[in-house]
Tab-separated table of C-alpha atoms in Angstrom:
chain	number	residue	atom	x	y	z
W	15	MET	CA	0.000	0.000	0.000
W	16	SER	CA	1.338	3.414	-0.941
W	17	ARG	CA	-1.642	5.408	0.373
W	18	VAL	CA	-3.230	4.253	3.638
W	19	MET	CA	-6.299	5.657	5.376
W	20	VAL	CA	-6.883	4.973	9.073
W	21	ARG	CA	-10.306	5.626	10.587
W	22	ALA	CA	-9.560	6.862	14.090
W	23	THR	CA	-11.510	6.231	17.260
W	24	ASN	CA	-13.943	8.904	18.461
W	25	TRP	CA	-13.197	9.134	22.198
W	26	LEU	CA	-10.109	10.993	23.411
W	27	GLY	CA	-8.941	8.234	25.754
W	28	ASP	CA	-9.362	5.628	23.022
W	29	ALA	CA	-7.439	7.889	20.648
W	30	VAL	CA	-4.460	7.932	23.028
W	31	MET	CA	-4.651	4.157	23.471
W	32	SER	CA	-4.700	3.696	19.673
W	33	LEU	CA	-1.376	5.512	19.168
W	34	PRO	CA	0.782	2.354	19.457
W	35	ALA	CA	-1.244	0.798	16.625
W	36	ILE	CA	-0.908	3.893	14.436
W	37	ARG	CA	2.834	3.965	15.048
W	38	ALA	CA	2.948	0.274	14.163
W	39	ILE	CA	1.126	1.012	10.891
W	40	ARG	CA	3.805	3.560	10.073
W	41	GLY	CA	6.434	0.894	10.738
W	42	ILE	CA	4.611	-1.551	8.464
W	43	PHE	CA	4.302	1.005	5.661
W	44	PRO	CA	7.322	3.282	6.217
W	45	HIS	CA	7.094	5.054	2.854
W	46	ALA	CA	3.315	5.243	2.458
W	47	HIS	CA	1.209	8.366	2.723
W	48	LEU	CA	-0.654	7.792	6.015
W	49	ALA	CA	-3.841	9.792	6.549
W	50	VAL	CA	-6.080	9.592	9.600
W	51	VAL	CA	-9.796	10.370	9.373
W	52	ALA	CA	-10.848	11.702	12.766
W	53	LYS	CA	-13.633	13.597	14.473
W	54	PRO	CA	-12.724	17.264	15.117
W	55	TRP	CA	-12.514	16.835	18.894
W	56	VAL	CA	-9.648	14.296	18.615
W	57	ALA	CA	-8.014	15.683	15.459
W	58	ASP	CA	-5.559	17.877	17.414
W	59	LEU	CA	-4.153	14.794	19.125
W	60	TYR	CA	-3.368	13.078	15.840
W	61	ALA	CA	-2.128	16.301	14.209
W	62	ARG	CA	0.872	16.361	16.579
W	63	GLU	CA	1.784	12.750	15.805
W	64	LYS	CA	4.880	12.510	13.588
W	65	SER	CA	3.932	9.100	12.219
W	66	ILE	CA	0.869	10.623	10.521
W	67	ASP	CA	1.178	12.612	7.291
W	68	ARG	CA	-2.271	14.154	7.291
W	69	VAL	CA	-5.399	14.399	9.427
W	70	ILE	CA	-8.739	14.594	7.600
W	71	PRO	CA	-11.536	15.973	9.842
W	72	TYR	CA	-14.751	13.953	9.681
W	73	THR	CA	-17.824	16.054	10.386
W	74	ALA	CA	-20.503	14.294	8.312
W	75	ARG	CA	-23.768	13.553	10.126
W	76	THR	CA	-26.516	12.981	7.571
W	77	PHE	CA	-26.353	10.252	4.951
W	78	ALA	CA	-26.018	12.883	2.235
W	79	GLU	CA	-23.025	14.412	4.027
W	80	LYS	CA	-21.464	10.990	4.489
W	81	ARG	CA	-21.911	10.197	0.814
W	82	ALA	CA	-20.314	13.520	-0.130
W	83	PHE	CA	-17.403	12.827	2.251
W	84	ALA	CA	-16.896	9.360	0.741
W	85	ARG	CA	-16.885	10.944	-2.706
W	86	ARG	CA	-14.054	13.252	-1.617
W	87	LEU	CA	-12.158	10.277	-0.197
W	88	ARG	CA	-12.527	8.490	-3.540
W	89	PHE	CA	-10.413	11.192	-5.179
W	90	GLU	CA	-7.653	10.508	-2.633
W	91	ARG	CA	-7.140	7.074	-4.246
W	92	PHE	CA	-6.272	5.240	-1.044
W	93	ASP	CA	-5.020	1.668	-1.513
W	94	GLY	CA	-6.238	0.497	1.864
W	95	ALA	CA	-8.296	1.471	4.894
W	96	ILE	CA	-7.552	0.252	8.411
W	97	LEU	CA	-10.564	0.809	10.630
W	98	LEU	CA	-9.643	1.245	14.278
W	99	GLN	CA	-13.152	2.495	14.962
W	100	ASN	CA	-15.633	-0.338	15.442
W	101	ALA	CA	-18.779	1.261	14.021
W	102	PHE	CA	-20.706	0.201	10.936
W	103	ASP	CA	-20.344	3.786	9.713
W	104	ALA	CA	-16.562	3.435	9.402
W	105	ALA	CA	-16.852	0.426	7.080
W	106	LEU	CA	-19.657	2.036	5.084
W	107	MET	CA	-17.540	5.146	4.523
W	108	ALA	CA	-14.551	3.126	3.269
W	109	TRP	CA	-16.803	1.018	1.043
W	110	MET	CA	-18.556	4.057	-0.481
W	111	ALA	CA	-15.130	5.633	-1.058
W	112	GLY	CA	-14.169	2.627	-3.174
W	113	ILE	CA	-11.050	1.846	-1.137
W	114	PRO	CA	-10.018	-1.607	-2.448
W	115	GLU	CA	-8.611	-3.032	0.801
W	116	ARG	CA	-10.777	-2.544	3.907
W	117	ILE	CA	-9.545	-4.066	7.171
W	118	GLY	CA	-11.411	-4.010	10.459
W	119	TYR	CA	-12.959	-6.107	13.187
W	120	ARG	CA	-16.037	-8.103	12.196
W	121	ARG	CA	-18.624	-6.459	14.426
W	122	ASP	CA	-21.669	-4.173	14.303
W	123	GLY	CA	-22.963	-6.058	11.261
W	124	ARG	CA	-20.315	-4.682	8.917
W	125	GLY	CA	-18.531	-7.875	7.877
W	126	LEU	CA	-19.800	-7.801	4.287
W	127	LEU	CA	-18.387	-4.296	3.788
W	128	LEU	CA	-14.855	-5.404	4.694
W	129	THR	CA	-12.380	-7.208	2.469
W	130	ARG	CA	-10.644	-8.546	5.575
W	131	ALA	CA	-13.155	-8.967	8.375
W	132	ILE	CA	-11.114	-9.835	11.467
W	133	ALA	CA	-12.600	-11.871	14.313
W	134	VAL	CA	-12.914	-9.894	17.546
W	135	PRO	CA	-10.523	-11.273	20.214
W	136	GLU	CA	-12.136	-13.156	23.039
W	137	ARG	CA	-11.418	-12.355	26.674
W	138	GLY	CA	-8.044	-13.833	27.558
W	139	ASP	CA	-6.748	-13.918	23.964
W	140	ILE	CA	-4.627	-10.799	24.390
W	141	PRO	CA	-3.286	-8.655	27.257
W	142	ARG	CA	-6.113	-6.808	28.977
W	143	HIS	CA	-5.160	-3.199	28.261
W	144	GLU	CA	-7.086	-1.660	25.372
W	145	ARG	CA	-3.985	-0.620	23.427
W	146	PHE	CA	-3.513	-4.294	22.593
W	147	TYR	CA	-7.027	-4.471	21.108
W	148	TYR	CA	-5.945	-2.130	18.307
W	149	LEU	CA	-2.577	-3.840	17.855
W	150	GLU	CA	-4.284	-7.241	17.660
W	151	LEU	CA	-6.240	-6.084	14.619
W	152	LEU	CA	-2.948	-5.627	12.792
W	153	ARG	CA	-1.569	-8.933	14.051
W	154	ARG	CA	-4.638	-10.914	13.016
W	155	ALA	CA	-4.568	-9.193	9.626
W	156	GLY	CA	-1.072	-10.594	9.103
W	157	MET	CA	0.665	-7.224	9.331
W	158	LEU	CA	2.463	-7.882	12.614
W	159	GLU	CA	4.197	-11.044	13.764
W	160	ARG	CA	4.211	-9.931	17.393
W	161	PHE	CA	3.256	-6.916	19.462
W	162	PRO	CA	5.820	-4.124	19.573
W	163	ALA	CA	7.160	-3.173	22.999
W	164	THR	CA	4.638	-0.725	24.465
W	165	PRO	CA	5.369	-0.396	28.190
W	166	ALA	CA	3.918	3.119	28.253
W	167	ILE	CA	2.143	5.368	25.764
W	168	GLN	CA	3.944	8.652	25.298
W	169	LEU	CA	2.880	11.726	23.365
W	170	GLY	CA	5.524	13.275	21.165
W	171	GLY	CA	6.648	16.841	21.678
W	172	ALA	CA	6.016	16.921	25.437
W	173	ASP	CA	8.895	19.339	26.086
W	174	LEU	CA	7.631	21.843	23.534
W	175	ALA	CA	4.073	21.450	24.843
W	176	ARG	CA	5.336	22.190	28.356
W	177	GLU	CA	7.045	25.378	27.162
W	178	LEU	CA	3.950	26.555	25.300
W	179	GLY	CA	1.743	25.700	28.256
W	180	ALA	CA	3.970	27.592	30.694
W	181	GLN	CA	3.841	30.616	28.408
W	182	ARG	CA	0.043	30.450	28.278
W	183	LEU	CA	-0.099	30.144	32.069
W	184	ARG	CA	2.123	33.207	32.464
W	185	GLU	CA	-0.305	35.132	30.269
W	186	MET	CA	-3.009	34.105	32.743
W	187	GLY	CA	-0.887	35.395	35.612
W	188	ILE	CA	0.147	31.898	36.779
W	189	ARG	CA	3.920	31.728	37.183
W	190	THR	CA	4.216	28.537	39.234
W	191	PRO	CA	3.494	25.097	37.702
W	192	PRO	CA	-0.086	24.432	38.857
W	193	ILE	CA	-1.972	21.443	40.134
W	194	GLY	CA	-4.277	20.279	37.344
W	195	ILE	CA	-7.707	18.985	38.326
W	196	SER	CA	-10.167	17.390	35.900
W	197	PRO	CA	-13.362	16.534	37.829
W	198	GLY	CA	-15.485	15.458	34.851
W	199	ALA	CA	-15.754	12.379	32.652
W	200	ALA	CA	-17.530	12.182	29.308
W	201	TYR	CA	-18.784	8.598	29.581
W	202	GLY	CA	-21.163	9.191	32.502
W	203	ASN	CA	-21.605	10.131	36.144
W	204	ALA	CA	-20.643	6.658	37.373
W	205	LYS	CA	-17.008	7.471	36.549
W	206	ARG	CA	-17.011	10.744	38.503
W	207	TRP	CA	-15.540	11.094	41.944
W	208	LEU	CA	-17.362	13.471	44.290
W	209	PRO	CA	-16.695	17.136	43.314
W	210	GLU	CA	-16.275	18.332	46.908
W	211	ARG	CA	-13.535	15.740	47.407
W	212	PHE	CA	-11.708	17.015	44.351
W	213	ALA	CA	-11.885	20.469	45.959
W	214	GLU	CA	-10.618	19.135	49.292
W	215	THR	CA	-7.738	17.326	47.610
W	216	ALA	CA	-6.856	20.339	45.473
W	217	ALA	CA	-6.783	22.637	48.504
W	218	ALA	CA	-4.573	20.268	50.488
W	219	LEU	CA	-2.114	19.796	47.616
W	220	SER	CA	-2.040	23.520	46.912
W	221	ARG	CA	-0.972	24.268	50.463
W	222	THR	CA	1.571	21.433	50.587
W	223	LEU	CA	3.163	22.129	47.194
W	224	GLU	CA	2.634	25.901	47.324
W	225	SER	CA	1.046	25.789	43.884
W	226	PRO	CA	-2.103	27.286	42.362
W	227	VAL	CA	-4.906	25.066	41.087
W	228	VAL	CA	-6.280	24.978	37.542
W	229	PHE	CA	-9.541	23.158	36.772
W	230	PHE	CA	-9.973	21.621	33.312
W	231	GLY	CA	-13.085	20.363	31.575
W	232	ALA	CA	-15.365	20.528	28.575
W	233	ALA	CA	-17.911	23.305	28.062
W	234	ALA	CA	-20.596	21.193	29.764
W	235	GLU	CA	-18.385	21.000	32.869
W	236	ARG	CA	-17.797	24.755	33.110
W	237	PRO	CA	-20.420	25.334	35.848
W	238	LEU	CA	-18.914	22.545	37.967
W	239	CYS	CA	-15.349	23.825	37.530
W	240	GLU	CA	-16.363	27.415	38.250
W	241	GLN	CA	-18.184	26.290	41.380
W	242	LEU	CA	-15.088	24.446	42.620
W	243	THR	CA	-12.893	27.413	41.733
W	244	SER	CA	-15.080	29.724	43.820
W	245	LEU	CA	-15.065	27.235	46.687
W	246	LEU	CA	-11.251	27.145	46.755
W	247	ARG	CA	-10.896	30.898	46.450
W	248	ALA	CA	-13.249	31.342	49.397
W	249	GLY	CA	-10.792	29.223	51.399
W	250	GLY	CA	-7.824	31.338	50.398
W	251	VAL	CA	-6.484	29.042	47.649
W	252	GLU	CA	-5.427	30.511	44.297
W	253	ALA	CA	-7.625	28.728	41.757
W	254	HIS	CA	-8.528	29.169	38.097
W	255	SER	CA	-10.887	27.443	35.679
W	256	VAL	CA	-10.314	27.052	31.948
W	257	ALA	CA	-13.183	24.602	31.449
W	258	GLY	CA	-14.751	25.101	28.043
W	259	GLU	CA	-12.112	27.672	27.089
W	260	THR	CA	-9.443	25.536	25.438
W	261	SER	CA	-9.074	23.536	22.270
W	262	LEU	CA	-7.594	20.064	22.602
W	263	ALA	CA	-4.221	21.386	21.439
W	264	GLU	CA	-4.326	24.116	24.095
W	265	PHE	CA	-5.348	21.634	26.769
W	266	ILE	CA	-2.413	19.395	25.887
W	267	ASP	CA	-0.008	22.317	26.297
W	268	LEU	CA	-1.527	23.423	29.612
W	269	ALA	CA	-1.666	19.882	30.996
W	270	ALA	CA	1.994	19.379	30.071
W	271	ALA	CA	2.904	22.414	32.198
W	272	CYS	CA	1.147	21.114	35.328
W	273	ARG	CA	3.107	19.978	38.366
W	274	ILE	CA	0.696	17.113	39.045
W	275	PHE	CA	-2.687	16.080	37.656
W	276	VAL	CA	-5.649	14.601	39.567
W	277	THR	CA	-8.538	13.218	37.541
W	278	ASN	CA	-11.225	10.619	37.005
W	279	ASP	CA	-10.894	7.896	34.377
W	280	SER	CA	-11.120	10.249	31.400
W	281	GLY	CA	-9.476	11.465	28.228
W	282	ALA	CA	-7.701	14.110	30.310
W	283	MET	CA	-6.168	11.315	32.390
W	284	HIS	CA	-4.741	9.620	29.310
W	285	ILE	CA	-3.338	12.894	27.954
W	286	ALA	CA	-1.675	13.913	31.227
W	287	SER	CA	-0.172	10.485	31.774
W	288	ALA	CA	1.085	10.197	28.177
W	289	LEU	CA	2.771	13.589	28.589
W	290	GLY	CA	4.690	12.187	31.556
W	291	VAL	CA	2.916	14.412	34.074
W	292	PRO	CA	2.559	12.768	37.512
W	293	THR	CA	-1.070	11.643	37.323
W	294	VAL	CA	-3.418	10.337	40.004
W	295	ALA	CA	-6.624	8.766	38.665
W	296	VAL	CA	-9.654	7.767	40.735
W	297	PHE	CA	-11.334	4.622	39.393
W	298	GLY	CA	-14.608	3.010	40.390
W	299	ALA	CA	-17.093	1.916	37.736
W	300	THR	CA	-14.428	1.215	35.128
W	301	ASP	CA	-11.525	-1.226	35.000
W	302	ASP	CA	-8.051	0.280	35.341
W	303	SER	CA	-6.473	-2.917	33.981
W	304	THR	CA	-8.094	-2.252	30.594
W	305	THR	CA	-8.326	1.543	30.353
W	306	GLY	CA	-5.898	2.799	32.971
W	307	PRO	CA	-3.001	5.162	32.273
W	308	THR	CA	0.266	3.568	31.216
W	309	GLY	CA	2.733	6.278	32.206
W	310	ALA	CA	5.554	5.578	34.643
W	311	HIS	CA	4.370	8.448	36.828
W	312	ALA	CA	0.721	7.366	37.125
W	313	ARG	CA	-1.106	6.042	40.160
W	314	ILE	CA	-4.571	4.492	40.489
W	315	VAL	CA	-6.738	5.044	43.549
W	316	ARG	CA	-9.773	2.835	44.041
W	317	GLU	CA	-11.614	1.154	46.891
W	318	HIS	CA	-13.162	-2.281	46.883
W	319	ALA	CA	-16.854	-2.447	46.050
W	320	GLU	CA	-18.698	-5.694	45.427
W	321	CYS	CA	-20.243	-4.339	42.209
W	322	SER	CA	-17.117	-2.723	40.749
W	323	PRO	CA	-16.163	-2.499	37.947
W	324	CYS	CA	-19.699	-2.442	36.560
W	325	LEU	CA	-18.917	-0.402	33.389
W	326	LEU	CA	-22.256	1.420	33.712
W	327	ARG	CA	-22.785	5.066	32.780
W	328	GLU	CA	-24.975	5.754	35.809
W	329	CYS	CA	-24.872	4.052	39.189
W	330	PRO	CA	-28.211	2.346	39.968
W	331	ILE	CA	-27.513	2.184	43.722
W	332	ASP	CA	-25.379	4.328	46.060
W	333	HIS	CA	-22.157	4.952	44.051
W	334	ARG	CA	-20.192	3.177	46.775
W	335	CYS	CA	-17.139	2.614	44.570
W	336	MET	CA	-16.588	6.381	44.588
W	337	THR	CA	-17.971	7.435	47.970
W	338	ARG	CA	-15.542	5.033	49.654
W	339	VAL	CA	-12.571	6.902	48.159
W	340	THR	CA	-11.604	9.620	50.624
W	341	ALA	CA	-9.920	12.918	49.835
W	342	GLN	CA	-7.229	12.024	52.359
W	343	ARG	CA	-6.285	8.902	50.440
W	344	VAL	CA	-6.086	10.696	47.079
W	345	THR	CA	-4.095	13.536	48.635
W	346	GLN	CA	-1.660	11.049	50.155
W	347	ALA	CA	-1.265	9.212	46.835
W	348	ALA	CA	-0.618	12.489	45.026
W	349	SER	CA	1.890	13.673	47.628
W	350	GLU	CA	3.809	10.398	47.535
W	351	LEU	CA	3.779	10.393	43.734
W	352	TRP	CA	5.133	13.940	43.678
W	353	GLU	CA	7.977	13.031	46.029
W	354	GLU	CA	8.908	10.128	43.731
W	355	SER	CA	8.516	12.061	40.480
W	356	ALA	CA	9.786	15.562	41.256
W	357	PRO	CA	13.509	15.016	40.606
W	358	ALA	CA	12.842	13.662	37.112
W	359	TRP	CA	9.947	15.934	36.257
W	360	ILE	CA	10.355	19.566	37.267
W	361	PRO	CA	13.700	21.006	36.038
W	362	GLU	CA	14.118	23.250	39.090
W	363	ALA	CA	13.663	20.201	41.365
W	364	LYS	CA	16.721	18.435	39.954
């Protein structure tokens, strides 16, 4: 293949976990033109990836728009499409675009649209973490003999991102690397730790590390982040919220400049960890062995609950997997992680 199209995943966390597979595709086709079709909200992640030649934003919603998009893809004359996204829509798009080789997992009723419909791995067939799910597609398609070494997922350009983020923070009047807090989670409320405990943890870390706090989130999480910002300020803690005010590229830069990052299981968690930022993630409804961060400076905090991980969007009972996690425990985990990570992370701490 001299021109390869990859249909990217739609969720930010999944996009980070798919990077080892995309880098493997580049290794398989070192001289090919590699284009990634991605939703706008994850496009900035792929745009910074050196293994990718081009990112094509995918905004089509109606069937007419999808047909028009496929028509534009037809003129690109791709030799093959590798579908990391599982949806029927991804296979339909590649089929309508007339791409001769279409490789993807056989699921969501799309097998007939694929030229190589790959059986979905059963539980226990591959290592549990989701990054191996995308790599296994390549292995079962005969493109890989074995998995490449992927001990941790790292974003490229972290040093430059840190410099740009620090500059942006200075423009906001923040001159000390802040504590990043991301209290939201796109998948559902079951993944969200209690907001007041995020505030308690942020206040404690701010006083211990003598650092300001910056809250991150999507536009829908702006009211929550502003409420927590006001709560901290009322207690004498310097706090800021940029929820709903950053693009993904800007968030990556700002997250890279943070001293430490505390979050739920979320896309923000994957970004911070892949940037090498000391990251503490609170897990409850989801399984950290499959979707946890892979960075060397990442820590998971969770408490035992009989029903966890349930993988539900909303808790049908009392959210015990999250209410059992205390602010004191998360604060302690973050403090210990900082002590371990500081010499290697913050230049002035060396």
